[in-house]
XYZ file of C-alpha atoms in Angstrom:
511
model
C 112.384 -18.600 72.335
C 112.379 -18.665 68.561
C 111.539 -15.420 66.592
C 108.792 -17.145 65.289
C 107.453 -18.301 68.539
C 107.741 -14.904 69.942
C 105.894 -13.284 67.069
C 103.091 -15.523 67.487
C 103.168 -14.838 71.397
C 103.162 -11.099 70.816
C 100.333 -11.721 68.081
C 98.276 -13.362 70.744
C 98.961 -10.703 73.290
C 98.208 -7.608 70.982
C 94.714 -9.227 69.991
C 93.955 -9.484 73.933
C 95.043 -5.939 74.447
C 93.112 -4.973 71.395
C 90.026 -6.631 72.526
C 90.453 -4.771 76.076
C 90.969 -1.625 74.163
C 87.824 -2.220 71.678
C 85.423 -3.052 74.844
C 86.786 -0.160 76.844
C 86.009 2.201 74.157
C 82.496 1.165 73.948
C 81.833 2.072 77.450
C 79.966 5.124 77.798
C 81.749 8.209 79.765
C 81.639 7.980 84.027
C 78.998 10.917 84.030
C 76.708 8.945 81.095
C 77.302 5.768 83.416
C 75.890 7.477 86.428
C 73.085 9.227 84.456
C 71.981 5.727 83.376
C 72.383 4.088 86.770
C 70.014 6.832 88.208
C 67.573 5.954 85.655
C 67.910 2.347 86.339
C 67.157 2.946 89.976
C 64.139 4.821 88.749
C 62.572 1.688 87.140
C 63.982 -1.097 89.614
C 62.554 1.063 92.259
C 58.931 1.279 90.832
C 59.170 -2.384 90.382
C 60.418 -3.239 93.509
C 57.803 -1.228 95.332
C 54.962 -2.638 93.376
C 56.062 -6.361 94.461
C 56.496 -5.293 98.084
C 59.990 -6.088 98.095
C 61.469 -5.755 101.817
C 64.274 -6.906 104.236
C 64.956 -7.246 107.753
C 68.215 -4.920 108.171
C 70.090 -6.132 110.898
C 72.532 -3.216 112.052
C 75.805 -5.128 113.764
C 77.297 -2.170 115.259
C 74.092 -1.289 117.581
C 72.391 -4.838 117.442
C 68.971 -3.536 116.253
C 66.856 -5.179 113.585
C 64.537 -2.865 111.373
C 62.138 -3.806 108.329
C 63.205 -1.485 105.173
C 60.831 -1.667 102.148
C 61.684 -0.354 98.168
C 60.502 3.221 98.155
C 59.426 4.235 94.434
C 60.761 7.275 92.807
C 58.588 6.885 90.034
C 55.286 8.525 91.851
C 54.564 12.201 93.029
C 56.484 11.975 96.034
C 59.691 10.427 94.186
C 59.435 13.601 91.662
C 59.232 16.019 94.298
C 62.529 14.638 95.672
C 64.489 14.100 92.814
C 63.791 18.034 91.667
C 63.790 19.667 95.044
C 66.776 17.736 96.611
C 68.812 18.198 93.324
C 71.068 21.024 94.419
C 71.342 20.046 98.005
C 72.649 16.672 97.068
C 75.285 18.307 94.903
C 76.344 20.785 97.286
C 76.119 18.415 100.160
C 78.175 15.778 98.377
C 80.900 15.446 100.944
C 83.798 14.535 98.276
C 82.998 17.680 96.570
C 84.390 20.117 99.178
C 87.317 17.899 100.416
C 89.062 17.737 97.053
C 88.440 21.303 96.071
C 89.807 22.873 99.018
C 92.893 20.425 99.103
C 93.699 21.446 95.753
C 93.741 25.076 96.491
C 97.224 24.475 98.286
C 98.307 21.795 95.592
C 97.859 23.848 93.034
C 100.237 26.890 94.734
C 102.734 24.151 95.204
C 102.574 22.891 91.710
C 102.304 26.402 89.960
C 105.240 27.989 91.464
C 107.658 25.139 90.499
C 108.083 23.817 94.157
C 107.207 20.150 93.363
C 109.279 19.855 90.056
C 112.149 21.110 91.809
C 111.936 19.041 94.870
C 111.439 16.030 92.783
C 114.377 16.980 90.315
C 116.526 17.734 93.696
C 115.641 14.079 94.994
C 116.722 12.084 92.154
C 119.928 14.350 91.604
C 121.042 13.724 95.247
C 120.498 9.991 95.021
C 123.546 7.247 94.751
C 123.448 5.500 91.425
C 123.000 2.115 93.182
C 119.523 3.559 94.322
C 118.452 5.447 91.686
C 115.858 2.931 90.557
C 113.955 2.702 94.203
C 114.256 6.596 94.337
C 112.388 7.116 90.978
C 109.720 4.512 92.043
C 109.441 5.843 95.735
C 109.313 9.334 94.118
C 106.683 8.446 92.195
C 104.543 7.100 95.076
C 104.968 9.954 96.887
C 104.114 12.386 93.930
C 100.559 11.172 93.977
C 99.728 13.230 96.709
C 99.736 16.375 94.357
C 97.329 14.977 92.098
C 98.524 14.953 88.329
C 101.785 16.209 88.857
C 103.495 12.778 88.870
C 101.979 11.970 85.570
C 103.384 15.355 83.754
C 106.745 15.742 85.824
C 108.231 12.491 87.254
C 107.268 10.140 84.497
C 109.416 11.721 81.847
C 111.914 13.144 84.329
C 112.533 9.400 85.475
C 113.516 8.801 81.439
C 115.988 11.543 81.946
C 117.311 10.141 84.893
C 118.074 6.993 83.589
C 119.507 8.298 80.509
C 122.188 10.403 82.750
C 123.196 7.074 84.253
C 123.392 5.500 80.472
C 120.272 3.361 81.210
C 117.407 2.705 79.041
C 115.073 5.849 79.442
C 112.047 3.427 78.843
C 112.904 1.726 82.061
C 113.169 4.777 83.901
C 109.782 6.055 82.454
C 108.137 2.463 83.396
C 109.520 2.864 86.824
C 108.298 6.436 87.674
C 104.723 5.380 85.933
C 104.779 2.135 87.908
C 105.234 4.205 91.307
C 102.887 7.270 90.109
C 99.923 5.218 88.754
C 100.471 1.696 90.057
C 101.168 2.695 93.722
C 98.278 5.222 93.476
C 96.806 4.484 96.924
C 100.335 4.025 98.797
C 101.976 7.051 100.458
C 103.627 8.425 103.562
C 101.519 11.352 103.656
C 97.674 12.144 103.380
C 96.810 13.484 99.975
C 93.803 14.325 98.354
C 92.555 10.702 97.530
C 92.126 9.939 101.067
C 89.309 12.332 101.631
C 87.882 11.724 98.190
C 87.596 8.028 98.684
C 86.227 8.570 102.349
C 83.759 11.136 101.742
C 82.096 8.508 99.090
C 82.682 5.716 101.594
C 80.633 7.932 104.032
C 77.871 8.526 101.572
C 77.433 4.939 100.807
C 77.267 4.264 104.483
C 74.281 7.188 104.925
C 72.842 5.716 101.817
C 72.887 2.098 103.332
C 71.110 3.203 106.258
C 74.108 2.589 108.622
C 74.689 5.492 111.328
C 78.701 5.343 111.059
C 81.466 7.610 109.515
C 84.945 6.702 109.310
C 88.002 9.391 108.992
C 90.262 10.518 106.137
C 92.843 8.788 108.243
C 91.214 5.155 108.030
C 93.634 3.299 105.588
C 97.149 5.275 106.718
C 98.865 2.335 108.736
C 98.424 0.046 105.649
C 99.189 2.694 103.065
C 102.242 4.034 104.752
C 103.732 0.468 104.931
C 102.427 0.062 101.211
C 104.708 2.326 100.251
C 107.702 0.799 101.114
C 106.528 -2.526 99.125
C 105.792 -0.833 96.168
C 109.101 0.781 95.980
C 110.837 -2.641 96.293
C 108.471 -4.376 94.182
C 108.853 -1.697 91.353
C 112.565 -1.342 91.942
C 113.079 -5.627 91.487
C 110.772 -5.790 88.415
C 112.460 -2.709 86.972
C 115.738 -4.344 87.354
C 115.223 -7.795 87.044
C 112.465 -8.086 84.108
C 111.748 -4.475 82.480
C 115.100 -3.458 81.686
C 116.948 -6.779 80.515
C 113.927 -6.977 78.301
C 114.395 -3.438 76.757
C 118.286 -4.167 76.380
C 120.786 -1.694 75.623
C 119.467 1.575 74.431
C 120.439 2.440 70.943
C 118.947 6.006 70.530
C 120.351 9.365 70.967
C 120.584 11.037 74.416
C 118.141 13.638 75.452
C 119.240 17.107 75.811
C 116.880 17.857 78.822
C 118.312 19.533 81.568
C 118.088 18.095 85.033
C 119.854 21.002 86.399
C 118.602 22.699 89.661
C 119.253 26.508 89.574
C 120.370 28.769 92.421
C 117.159 30.536 92.473
C 115.382 27.077 92.731
C 117.964 25.991 95.447
C 116.916 28.783 97.706
C 113.618 28.372 97.091
C 114.002 25.159 98.282
C 115.766 25.624 101.410
C 113.013 28.200 102.289
C 110.208 26.187 101.643
C 111.718 23.496 103.668
C 112.341 25.796 106.668
C 108.544 27.191 106.315
C 107.488 23.655 106.432
C 109.295 22.549 109.788
C 107.703 25.985 111.500
C 104.501 25.080 109.655
C 104.735 21.436 111.762
C 105.956 23.139 114.728
C 103.065 25.214 114.988
C 100.534 22.374 114.286
C 102.012 20.187 117.030
C 101.772 23.135 119.164
C 97.999 23.460 118.196
C 97.192 19.660 118.757
C 99.590 17.989 121.220
C 99.365 19.901 124.516
C 96.708 19.104 126.825
C 94.958 22.618 126.464
C 95.777 22.779 122.653
C 93.752 25.268 120.822
C 92.324 22.442 118.136
C 91.340 20.282 120.994
C 87.641 20.156 121.939
C 86.987 18.732 125.113
C 90.620 17.277 125.338
C 90.182 15.355 121.991
C 91.186 15.868 118.685
C 88.214 14.304 116.821
C 86.594 17.432 115.176
C 89.675 18.378 113.801
C 90.547 14.649 112.441
C 86.707 14.970 110.945
C 86.944 18.720 109.631
C 90.210 20.078 110.200
C 92.196 17.596 108.564
C 91.472 18.725 104.799
C 92.387 22.598 105.317
C 95.475 21.176 106.868
C 96.397 19.304 103.746
C 95.778 22.434 102.098
C 98.137 24.415 104.063
C 100.618 21.786 104.245
C 101.163 22.754 100.281
C 100.174 26.309 100.337
C 102.778 27.690 102.820
C 106.076 25.991 101.270
C 104.619 26.851 97.997
C 104.232 30.442 98.640
C 107.656 30.647 100.296
C 109.197 28.794 97.497
C 107.525 30.840 94.718
C 108.603 34.015 96.448
C 112.094 33.390 97.278
C 112.625 31.639 93.540
C 111.049 34.649 92.068
C 108.230 32.624 90.549
C 105.549 34.510 92.472
C 105.712 38.619 92.044
C 102.557 39.430 93.385
C 99.104 38.285 94.821
C 97.857 37.707 91.074
C 100.284 35.322 90.295
C 99.026 32.974 93.580
C 95.726 33.466 92.620
C 96.262 32.517 88.834
C 98.011 28.996 90.318
C 94.844 28.594 92.323
C 92.599 29.261 89.336
C 94.864 26.800 87.198
C 94.078 24.068 89.524
C 90.406 24.601 89.952
C 90.399 24.708 86.056
C 91.422 21.205 85.896
C 88.668 20.052 88.069
C 85.733 20.829 85.940
C 85.392 17.110 84.814
C 85.364 16.293 88.308
C 82.567 18.887 89.476
C 80.251 17.547 86.746
C 80.888 13.958 87.886
C 80.243 14.906 91.369
C 76.696 16.301 90.241
C 75.554 13.235 88.816
C 76.985 10.653 91.217
C 75.476 12.605 94.353
C 72.096 12.278 92.522
C 72.868 8.235 91.916
C 74.006 7.597 95.708
C 70.938 9.525 97.142
C 68.657 7.908 95.148
C 70.097 4.616 96.564
C 69.422 5.979 99.929
C 65.895 7.196 99.170
C 64.358 4.162 97.527
C 66.242 1.694 100.232
C 67.353 -0.236 97.236
C 71.104 -0.187 98.605
C 70.222 -1.779 101.499
C 67.887 -4.423 100.401
C 70.694 -5.434 97.862
C 73.492 -5.251 100.401
C 71.301 -7.414 102.737
C 70.268 -9.862 99.840
C 73.506 -10.011 98.734
C 75.018 -10.747 102.067
C 72.585 -13.358 102.795
C 73.500 -14.896 99.489
C 77.083 -15.250 100.423
C 76.821 -16.526 103.854
C 74.518 -19.167 102.436
C 77.009 -20.272 99.945
C 79.874 -19.897 102.337
C 81.983 -17.231 100.441
C 83.056 -15.151 102.792
C 86.068 -14.146 104.922
C 89.483 -13.737 103.330
C 88.579 -15.303 100.145
C 85.793 -12.905 99.388
C 88.032 -9.843 99.857
C 90.444 -11.031 97.654
C 87.876 -11.731 95.037
C 86.807 -8.256 95.673
C 90.336 -6.876 94.833
C 90.108 -8.864 91.688
C 86.777 -7.478 90.694
C 87.944 -4.112 91.540
C 90.868 -4.316 89.592
C 89.223 -5.951 86.404
C 86.368 -2.894 86.142
C 89.467 -0.756 86.365
C 90.656 -1.580 83.045
C 87.345 -0.186 81.769
C 86.509 2.743 84.273
C 89.782 4.944 84.815
C 88.713 7.496 87.401
C 88.808 6.010 91.321
C 86.092 7.942 92.399
C 83.980 7.128 89.423
C 84.194 3.713 90.158
C 84.002 3.682 93.980
C 80.884 5.962 93.508
C 79.289 3.053 91.785
C 80.827 0.165 93.934
C 80.597 1.991 97.414
C 76.802 2.119 97.887
C 76.790 -1.891 97.377
C 79.722 -3.193 98.829
C 80.360 -1.199 101.668
C 76.992 -2.309 103.308
C 77.076 -5.624 101.925
C 80.783 -6.437 103.734
C 79.045 -4.566 106.823
C 76.377 -7.093 107.243
C 79.261 -9.970 106.730
C 81.430 -8.269 109.622
C 83.778 -6.055 107.732
C 84.474 -2.554 108.669
C 83.918 -0.053 105.901
C 87.400 1.160 106.007
C 88.539 -2.384 105.659
C 86.427 -2.539 102.471
C 87.674 0.738 101.181
C 91.397 -0.507 101.770
C 90.607 -3.582 99.396
C 89.278 -1.403 96.874
C 92.125 0.917 96.691
C 94.415 -2.065 96.073
C 92.546 -3.440 93.307
C 91.885 0.041 91.717
C 95.689 1.049 91.666
C 97.163 -2.088 90.560
C 95.606 -2.263 86.908
C 95.928 1.546 86.439
C 99.330 1.063 84.736
C 97.923 -1.649 81.926
C 94.652 -0.009 81.158
C 94.353 2.205 77.854
C 91.419 3.783 79.163
C 93.393 5.414 82.134
C 93.286 9.048 81.410
C 96.887 9.688 81.078
C 97.877 6.389 79.319
C 97.898 8.308 75.908
C 100.376 11.029 77.251
C 102.836 8.400 78.589
C 102.918 6.446 75.291
C 103.678 10.144 73.407
C 106.389 10.440 76.328
C 108.120 7.157 75.412
C 107.782 7.842 71.591
C 110.539 10.399 72.354
C 112.936 7.943 72.884
C 111.228 5.072 70.729
C 109.092 6.075 67.794
C 107.696 2.382 67.318
C 106.067 2.782 71.037
C 102.564 2.051 71.238
C 99.712 0.823 73.436
C 100.808 -2.933 73.091
C 104.387 -1.800 73.828
C 103.475 0.150 77.060
C 100.977 -2.457 78.047
C 103.944 -5.216 77.803
C 105.938 -3.217 79.650
C 103.799 -2.344 82.485
C 102.097 -5.634 83.005
C 105.047 -7.428 84.836
C 104.462 -4.415 87.432
C 100.581 -4.526 87.721
C 101.185 -8.700 88.302
C 103.432 -8.217 91.044
C 101.911 -5.255 92.717
C 98.692 -7.125 92.612
C 100.023 -10.304 93.960
C 102.539 -8.789 96.743
C 99.623 -6.123 97.984
C 97.251 -8.752 98.204
C 99.619 -11.260 100.161
C 100.535 -8.112 102.464
C 96.895 -7.832 103.021
C 96.452 -11.078 103.852
C 99.348 -10.823 106.464
C 97.500 -7.929 107.878
C 94.255 -9.792 107.900
C 95.480 -12.631 109.872
C 97.330 -10.757 112.384
C 94.245 -8.833 112.933
C 96.460 -5.214 112.645
C 94.579 -1.825 112.674
C 94.774 -0.563 109.524
C 94.851 3.101 110.358
C 93.980 5.349 113.646
C 90.876 3.740 115.183
C 90.240 1.615 112.199
C 90.245 -1.850 112.287
C 89.263 -5.089 110.049
C 86.243 -6.219 111.412
C 83.445 -4.785 113.219
C 83.050 -4.993 116.869
C 81.223 -8.082 118.097
C-alpha cells in the first residue's frame, strides 16, 4: 500500500473514531441515564394505564397464564410507592451487597501487594516462546481482582516484552486485550459473576418470573472461554499487532521486574494458606454430613455463601502474604486496605441507588412484562428467533458498550427488557446473560469511553509520545474483531451441541 493510500485510509478511520468519541461524549453519565429512564417510566406508565394496556403473560416454566395491566406511578398510590420504598429498593438491591462483600477480600489481596507480586512471578517464570500467551492469560485471570489488571498488568506487559527485546506496545496491547477484552472469561469466579447475576435476578423479579439463577450460571462457558481468548489474543499479537508495530526504536525502560526475597517468601506462604483454605472448604462441603450442607444439599451455600467464600479466597492469602512480606504491620494496615477498596466503590454505590429505583419502577408498573411479551410476540411473528436472535443480541450489546462502559450500568438497563423477552422465546436467563457478557467484553478495548481507556493511552505514551486515542483503537481493533467472531463461534457450537453453560444452567427452558 502506498504512503498516500495509507494516509487516506488512516484519515477515514480517524474520522470514524472521532465520530464515535463525539457521540459518546454527548451521552450523559450512567447515573443520569437511570434517572431519565425512571422519569420516562413514570410518564409512560401513566399513558399506558389510561390506555388500558394489558397482555396475557404466559409463564413457560409453570405453564400458567395471567393477565397483567399497566400500573401508573403518577397517582397517589404511585407516589406513595416511590417515596416509601426508595430506601428499601436501594438496600435490597442484590448486586449491592455481593460486590461490596467480595471487594473486602480483594482489597486486602491488592493492598498488601499479593496480586502485583503474583503477576510478576507468573511472567518471570515463563519460557520465551510462551510469554505472549502468558501475558494474555494473566490479563484474563486478573479481572477477578476488579481494576488491578488495568493498573498492574497492562504496564507490566510492556515491561515484560521489553525484557525480551520485543515492542513494549505489543506487550501492553496483549495485556489490555486479556484484561478488558476477555473481561468475562475466567477460570475462577470473580466479582462480576455475582454482580451480573444479581441484576439478572432483579430483572426476573421485575418481569414477574418466579425464578433465580446462581452466580455460577455461566461458569462452564467462561472457563472454556479463558483458553479461547488466550489463543486468539496470542495469535493477533504475534501475527497482526507486533508485525504492524515493527521494531521498537525507543529507549528501554528502567522498571524493575524483580521479585524480592520478602515477596518470594510472602508468595510461598500465601500459596500454602490457599491450599489450607481449599482443604478446609472441601471438608465443609464434600462429605455427606458436611457442615455447610443443609438437608444434604449445597443449594443454600451456593446461593448465599458463595460471595463470602470469594471474599475469604482473597482475604486469607492476602493477610498471610502481608504478614510474611512485611506489608502488614498491624490490624490498621488491614483495615486501611479494605477501606481503600471500599473508597473506590463510591461511584458504584450512587449507580446502584438509581438503578435499583429504575428496575423496581419497571416491576411495579408491569411495563417490563408488557414490553417483553409484546416484543417476543413481534419477533415470533416475523420469524426472528433462535440463534440469529442471540447473535443479533450480542452485536447490540457490543455496540451499546461503545457508549456506556460500565457492565453493570448497561445490564441494569438491558436486563429488565431482554431477560423476560428471551424467557418468553424459550431461552433461559442464564443464556441471555451469557450472550450479553460476550458482547460487553469484546468492544471494551476499542471504546474511548471505557473508564481506563485514557489511562492506557498515558501508559503507551511512555514508550511512544505520539500515541493517542486513534493509535490505541487501531491497535486494539483486530483483537476486538477476533474476540467477537471467535467467542460468537464458540457460543454457536455450544448452542448446537446443547451443552450446559454452568452448574444446573442450560440454554433452553425445559419444555
